[in-house]
XYZ file of C-alpha atoms in Angstrom:
377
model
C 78.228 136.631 133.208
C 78.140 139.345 130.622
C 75.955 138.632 127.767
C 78.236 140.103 125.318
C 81.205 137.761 125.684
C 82.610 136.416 122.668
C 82.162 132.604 122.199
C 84.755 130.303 120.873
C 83.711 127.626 119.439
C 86.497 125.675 118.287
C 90.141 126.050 117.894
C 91.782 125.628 114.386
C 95.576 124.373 113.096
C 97.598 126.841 110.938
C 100.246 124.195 110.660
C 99.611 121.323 108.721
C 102.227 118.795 108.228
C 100.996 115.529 109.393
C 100.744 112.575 107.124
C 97.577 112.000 105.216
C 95.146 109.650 107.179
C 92.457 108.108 106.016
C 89.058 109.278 105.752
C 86.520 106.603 105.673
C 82.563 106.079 106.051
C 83.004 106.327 109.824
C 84.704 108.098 111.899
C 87.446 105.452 112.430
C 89.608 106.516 114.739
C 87.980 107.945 117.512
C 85.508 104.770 117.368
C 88.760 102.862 117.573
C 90.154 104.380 120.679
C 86.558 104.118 122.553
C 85.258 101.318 120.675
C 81.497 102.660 119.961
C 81.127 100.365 117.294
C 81.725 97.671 119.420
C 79.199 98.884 122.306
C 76.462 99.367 120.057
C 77.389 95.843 118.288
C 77.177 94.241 122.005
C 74.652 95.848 124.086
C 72.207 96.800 121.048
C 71.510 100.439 121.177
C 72.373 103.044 118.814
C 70.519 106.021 120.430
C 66.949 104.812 119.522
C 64.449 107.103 120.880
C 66.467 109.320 122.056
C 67.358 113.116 121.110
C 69.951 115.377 121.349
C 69.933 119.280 121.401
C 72.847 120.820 119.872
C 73.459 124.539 120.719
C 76.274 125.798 117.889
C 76.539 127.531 114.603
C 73.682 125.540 113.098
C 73.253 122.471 110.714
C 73.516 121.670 107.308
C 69.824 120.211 107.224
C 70.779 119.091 103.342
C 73.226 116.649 104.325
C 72.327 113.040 104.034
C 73.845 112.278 107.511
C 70.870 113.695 108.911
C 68.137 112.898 106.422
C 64.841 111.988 108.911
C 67.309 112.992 112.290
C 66.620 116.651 112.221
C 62.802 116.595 114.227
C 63.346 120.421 115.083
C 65.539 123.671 114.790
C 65.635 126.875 115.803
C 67.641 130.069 115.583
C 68.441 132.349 118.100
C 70.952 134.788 115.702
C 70.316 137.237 113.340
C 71.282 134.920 110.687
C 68.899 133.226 108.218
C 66.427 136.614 108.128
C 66.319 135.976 111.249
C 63.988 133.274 110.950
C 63.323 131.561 113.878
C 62.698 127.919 112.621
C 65.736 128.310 110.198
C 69.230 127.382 111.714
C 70.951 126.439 108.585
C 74.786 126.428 109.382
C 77.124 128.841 107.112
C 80.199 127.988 109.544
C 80.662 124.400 109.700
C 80.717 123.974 113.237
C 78.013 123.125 114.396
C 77.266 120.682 111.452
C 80.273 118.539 112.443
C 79.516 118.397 116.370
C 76.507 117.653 115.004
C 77.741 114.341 112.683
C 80.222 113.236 115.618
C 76.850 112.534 117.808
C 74.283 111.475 115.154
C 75.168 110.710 111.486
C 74.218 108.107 109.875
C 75.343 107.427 106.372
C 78.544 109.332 104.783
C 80.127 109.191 108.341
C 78.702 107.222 111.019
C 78.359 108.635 114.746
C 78.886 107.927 117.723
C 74.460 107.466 118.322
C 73.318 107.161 114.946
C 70.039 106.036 115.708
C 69.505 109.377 117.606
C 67.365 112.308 116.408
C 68.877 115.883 116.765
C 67.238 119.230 117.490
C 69.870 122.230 116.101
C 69.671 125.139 117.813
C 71.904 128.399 116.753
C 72.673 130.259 119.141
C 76.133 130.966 117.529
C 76.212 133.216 114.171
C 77.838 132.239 110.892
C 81.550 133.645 111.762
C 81.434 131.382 115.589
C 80.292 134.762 117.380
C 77.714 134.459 120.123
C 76.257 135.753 123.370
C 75.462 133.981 126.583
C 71.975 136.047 126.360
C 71.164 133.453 123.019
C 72.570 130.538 124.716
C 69.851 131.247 127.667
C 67.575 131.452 125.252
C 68.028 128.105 123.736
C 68.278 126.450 126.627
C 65.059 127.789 127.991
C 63.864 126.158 124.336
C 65.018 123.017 125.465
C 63.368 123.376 129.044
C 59.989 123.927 127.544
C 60.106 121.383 124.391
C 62.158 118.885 125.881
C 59.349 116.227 126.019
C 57.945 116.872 122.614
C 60.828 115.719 121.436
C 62.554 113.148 124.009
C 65.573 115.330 124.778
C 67.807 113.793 126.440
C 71.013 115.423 126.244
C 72.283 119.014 125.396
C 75.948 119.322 123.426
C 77.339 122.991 124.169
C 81.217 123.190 122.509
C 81.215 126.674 122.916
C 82.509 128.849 126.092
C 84.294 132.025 126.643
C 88.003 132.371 126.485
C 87.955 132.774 130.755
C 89.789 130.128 132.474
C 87.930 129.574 135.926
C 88.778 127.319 138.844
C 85.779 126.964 140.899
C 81.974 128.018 139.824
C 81.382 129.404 143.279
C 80.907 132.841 141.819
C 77.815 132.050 139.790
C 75.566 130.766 142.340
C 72.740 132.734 140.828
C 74.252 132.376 137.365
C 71.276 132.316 135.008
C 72.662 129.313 132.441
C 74.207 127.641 135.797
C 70.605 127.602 137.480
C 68.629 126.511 133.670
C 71.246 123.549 133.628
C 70.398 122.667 137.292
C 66.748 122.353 136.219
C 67.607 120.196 133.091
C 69.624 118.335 135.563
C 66.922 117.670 138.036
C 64.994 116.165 134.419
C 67.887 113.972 134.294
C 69.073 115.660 130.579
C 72.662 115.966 130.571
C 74.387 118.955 129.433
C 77.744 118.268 128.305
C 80.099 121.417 127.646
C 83.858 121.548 126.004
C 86.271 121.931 128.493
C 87.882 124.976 125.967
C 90.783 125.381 123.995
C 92.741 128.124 125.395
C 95.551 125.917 128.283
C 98.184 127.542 126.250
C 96.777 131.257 126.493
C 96.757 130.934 130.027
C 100.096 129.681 130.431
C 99.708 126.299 131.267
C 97.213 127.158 134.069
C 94.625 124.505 134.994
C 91.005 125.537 134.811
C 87.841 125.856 132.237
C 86.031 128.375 130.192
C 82.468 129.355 131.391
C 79.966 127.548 131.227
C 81.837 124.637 131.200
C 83.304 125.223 134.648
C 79.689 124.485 136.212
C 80.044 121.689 138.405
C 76.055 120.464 137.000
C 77.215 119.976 133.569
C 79.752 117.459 131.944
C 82.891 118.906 130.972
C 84.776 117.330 128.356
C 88.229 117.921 127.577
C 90.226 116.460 123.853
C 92.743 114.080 123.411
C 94.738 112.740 120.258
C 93.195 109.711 118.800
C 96.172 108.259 117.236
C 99.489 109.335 115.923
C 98.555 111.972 113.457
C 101.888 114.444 113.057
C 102.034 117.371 114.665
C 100.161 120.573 114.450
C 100.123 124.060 115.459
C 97.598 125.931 116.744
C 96.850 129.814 116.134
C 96.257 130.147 119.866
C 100.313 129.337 120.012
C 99.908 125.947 121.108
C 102.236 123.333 119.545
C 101.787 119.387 119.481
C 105.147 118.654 118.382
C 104.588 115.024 118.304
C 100.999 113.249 119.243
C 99.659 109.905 119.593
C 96.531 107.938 121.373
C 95.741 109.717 124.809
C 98.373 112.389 124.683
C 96.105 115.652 125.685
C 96.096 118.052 122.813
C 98.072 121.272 123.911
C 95.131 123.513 123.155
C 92.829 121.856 125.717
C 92.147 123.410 129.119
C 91.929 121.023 132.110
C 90.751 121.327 135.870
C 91.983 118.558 138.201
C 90.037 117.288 141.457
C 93.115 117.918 143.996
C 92.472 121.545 142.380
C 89.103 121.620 142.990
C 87.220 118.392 144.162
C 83.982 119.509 142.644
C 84.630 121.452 139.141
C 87.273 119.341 137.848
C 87.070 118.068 134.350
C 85.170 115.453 134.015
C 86.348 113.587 131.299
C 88.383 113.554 128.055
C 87.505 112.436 124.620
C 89.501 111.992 121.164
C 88.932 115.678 119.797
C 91.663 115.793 117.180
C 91.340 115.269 114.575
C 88.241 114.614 113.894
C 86.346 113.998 110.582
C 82.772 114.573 110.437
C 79.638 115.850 108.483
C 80.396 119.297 106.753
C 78.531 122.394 105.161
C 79.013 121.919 101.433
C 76.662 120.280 99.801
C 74.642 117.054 100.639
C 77.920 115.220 100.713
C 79.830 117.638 102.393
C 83.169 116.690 105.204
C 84.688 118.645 107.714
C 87.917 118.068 110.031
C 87.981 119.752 113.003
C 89.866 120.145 115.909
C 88.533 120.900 119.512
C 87.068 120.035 122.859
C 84.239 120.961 120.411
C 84.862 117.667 119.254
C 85.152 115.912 122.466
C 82.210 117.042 123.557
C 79.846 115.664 121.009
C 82.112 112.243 121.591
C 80.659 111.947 125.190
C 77.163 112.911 124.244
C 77.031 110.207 121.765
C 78.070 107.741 124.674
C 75.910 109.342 126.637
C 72.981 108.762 124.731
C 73.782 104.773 124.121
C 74.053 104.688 127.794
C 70.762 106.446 128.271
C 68.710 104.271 125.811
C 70.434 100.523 127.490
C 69.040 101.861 130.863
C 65.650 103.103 129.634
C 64.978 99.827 127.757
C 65.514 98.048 131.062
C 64.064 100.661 133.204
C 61.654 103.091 131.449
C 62.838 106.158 132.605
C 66.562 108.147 131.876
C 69.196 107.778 134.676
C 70.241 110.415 136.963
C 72.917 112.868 135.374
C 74.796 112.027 138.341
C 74.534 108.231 137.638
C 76.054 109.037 134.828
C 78.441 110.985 135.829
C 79.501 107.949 138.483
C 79.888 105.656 135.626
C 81.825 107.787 133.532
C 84.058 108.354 136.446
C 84.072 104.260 137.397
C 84.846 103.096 134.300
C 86.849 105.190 131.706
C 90.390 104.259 131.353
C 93.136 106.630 133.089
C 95.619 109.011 131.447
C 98.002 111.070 132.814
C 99.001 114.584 131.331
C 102.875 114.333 130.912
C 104.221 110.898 131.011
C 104.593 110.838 126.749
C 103.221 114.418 125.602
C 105.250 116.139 123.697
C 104.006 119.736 123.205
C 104.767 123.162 124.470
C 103.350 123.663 127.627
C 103.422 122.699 131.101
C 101.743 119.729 131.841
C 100.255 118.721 135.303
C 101.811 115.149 135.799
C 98.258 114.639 136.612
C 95.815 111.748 135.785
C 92.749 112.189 134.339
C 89.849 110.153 132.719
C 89.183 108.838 128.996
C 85.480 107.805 128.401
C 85.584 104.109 126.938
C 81.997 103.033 125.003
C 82.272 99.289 126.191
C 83.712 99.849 129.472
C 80.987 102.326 130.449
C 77.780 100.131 128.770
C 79.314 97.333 130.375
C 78.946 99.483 133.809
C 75.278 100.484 132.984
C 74.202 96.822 132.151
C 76.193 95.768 135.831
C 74.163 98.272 137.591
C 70.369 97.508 136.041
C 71.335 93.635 136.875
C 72.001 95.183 140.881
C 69.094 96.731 140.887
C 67.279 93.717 139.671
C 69.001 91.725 142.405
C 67.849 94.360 144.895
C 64.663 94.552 143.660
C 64.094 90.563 143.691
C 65.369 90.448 147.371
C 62.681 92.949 148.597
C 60.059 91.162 146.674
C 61.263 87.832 148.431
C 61.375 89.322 151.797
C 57.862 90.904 151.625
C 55.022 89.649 153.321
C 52.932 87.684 152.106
């Protein structure tokens, strides 16, 4: 991958004649259609111990969502004098990616008991190279402990739409999130926003389309209008689970090992934002998504470490996401402007995958009972 591709971070509506919904104190909702609320309510975690590094545009460190969250940042642009330990966010982006997974007082997230580590590796107009994106990475590689890292949040890709990652076997970002794999931190990557640019063709940006990460793609979370897109994609009508035109998708009968993982509410969504210590966004994105499944992620991660001490597998998470999310299929009510696949895919559902992690510690405590039993004496 060249290190001067052009990152996207999120994709924006120029066309704005919905109805006015209501902003409240969470972010209502997308906790509605995956019930987070609920799932920390029922299974008592709320991220607790946990951390999450978010690679984007930065963070309003001012904001009260974040007041005692932010345990480290770090810049990788040229922004903020260049200053290393400064990644103060003059975008927005990364700020309300940031809120979706961890805030905890003018909007609520989806892990608001979770600490956050910024890390800009995307400049103050979205820009960015895959060469600062190694970089932070590597950061998390070396300080992940120091911190109890746990999960990475990348909504940011290029505007490629790949099929397979067979190509990047020696892929420097694909072989640094093998090795945060094998530490059992998950990386989580937007799917990107650019189906409609490639003419309805499935596939993912890079580096979401590495099969070691957990790609995310964005659904509606309610009825909310329509919108279009600058990228030319239209939602002409939308509503819960309808995919959002914009987002790109990858199916497993089109490639059994890359496919999308999962889809998340991604538009829109209203979250923590860069003016002031008060300050709200609304975004629209698998930028979005993402951060949705990392703050599931991280509940998940905290129920099994309370029962077991140590983080799961990515790919134990990866089986519950895939065993328990609710299915979807691209076409049967959308009503948008491109081609869709007739395909089903996943939604990730708070309660449904919690209640998967609690079913699986109680097996292993079966398992673990029986051997005991069985041993000699």
């Amino acid at each position: 991958m060249t290190s001067t591709s052009t990152i996207k971070p999120v994709e924006k509506p120029v066309q704005f004649d919905s109805p006015m919904f209501e902003i409240g104190i969470e972010l209502v909702e997308v906790d509605n259609l995956i019930h987070a609320t609920e799932a920390r309510n029922k299974f008592g975690v709320s991220g607790k111990g946990l951390c999450v590094a978010v690679c984007d545009t930065g963070i309003n460190a001012e904001h009260v969502d974040f007041q005692g969250r932010i345990v480290d940042q770090v810049n990788f642009t040229v922004d903020n004098g260049g200053e290393l330990g400064d990644a103060n966010d003059g975008h927005g982006h990364g700020t309300n990616v940031g809120g979706i997974i961890v805030a905890n007082h003018d909007h609520i997230g989806i892990a608001p008991g979770s600490s956050i580590v910024p890390i800009k590796v995307l400049d103050n107009n979205g820009d960015g190279n895959f060469q600062d994106i190694k970089k932070g990475l590597e950061w998390v590689l070396e300080n992940h402990q120091q911190h109890a890292i746990s999960v990475v949040c990348m909504s940011l890709g290029g505007s490629q739409n790949f099929q397979s990652d067979i190509s990047m076997s020696n892929d420097e970002i694909k072989l640094l999130i093998k090795e945060l794999e094998h530490l059992n931190i998950a990386v989580v990557i937007a799917a990107g926003n650019d189906f409609y640019m490639h003419h309805s063709q499935e596939g993912m940006s890079y580096p979401a389309i590495i099969k070691e990460s957990i790609s995310v793609g964005a659904v509606y979370d309610k009825n909310v209008g329509s919108f279009s897109y600058k990228s030319g994609a239209i939602a002409h009508t939308t509503a819960a689970d309808r995919i959002t035109p914009f987002s790109q998708r990858l199916h497993t009968s089109t490639h059994p090992k890359c496919f999308t993982d999962v889809f998340a509410p991604g538009a829109p969504v209203t979250s923590s934002g860069i003016n002031g210590k008060h300050g709200e966004s609304i975004q629209h994105g698998t930028s979005q998504a993402a951060p949705v499944v990392c703050g599931v992620i991280l509940l998940a991660q905290e129920l099994y470490h309370k029962a077991s001490g140590e983080l799961p597998e990515v790919t134990k998470i990866k089986h519950w996401i895939q065993t328990s999310s609710f299915s979807i299929n691209d076409g049967d009510d959308e009503h948008d402007n491109v081609a869709n696949t007739n395909k089903n895919y996943i939604r990730i559902d708070a309660m449904r995958l919690l209640g998967k992690v609690r079913r699986s510690l109680e097996v292993a405590s079966l398992v673990h009972a029986n051997i005991l039993e069985e041993s000699p004496q």
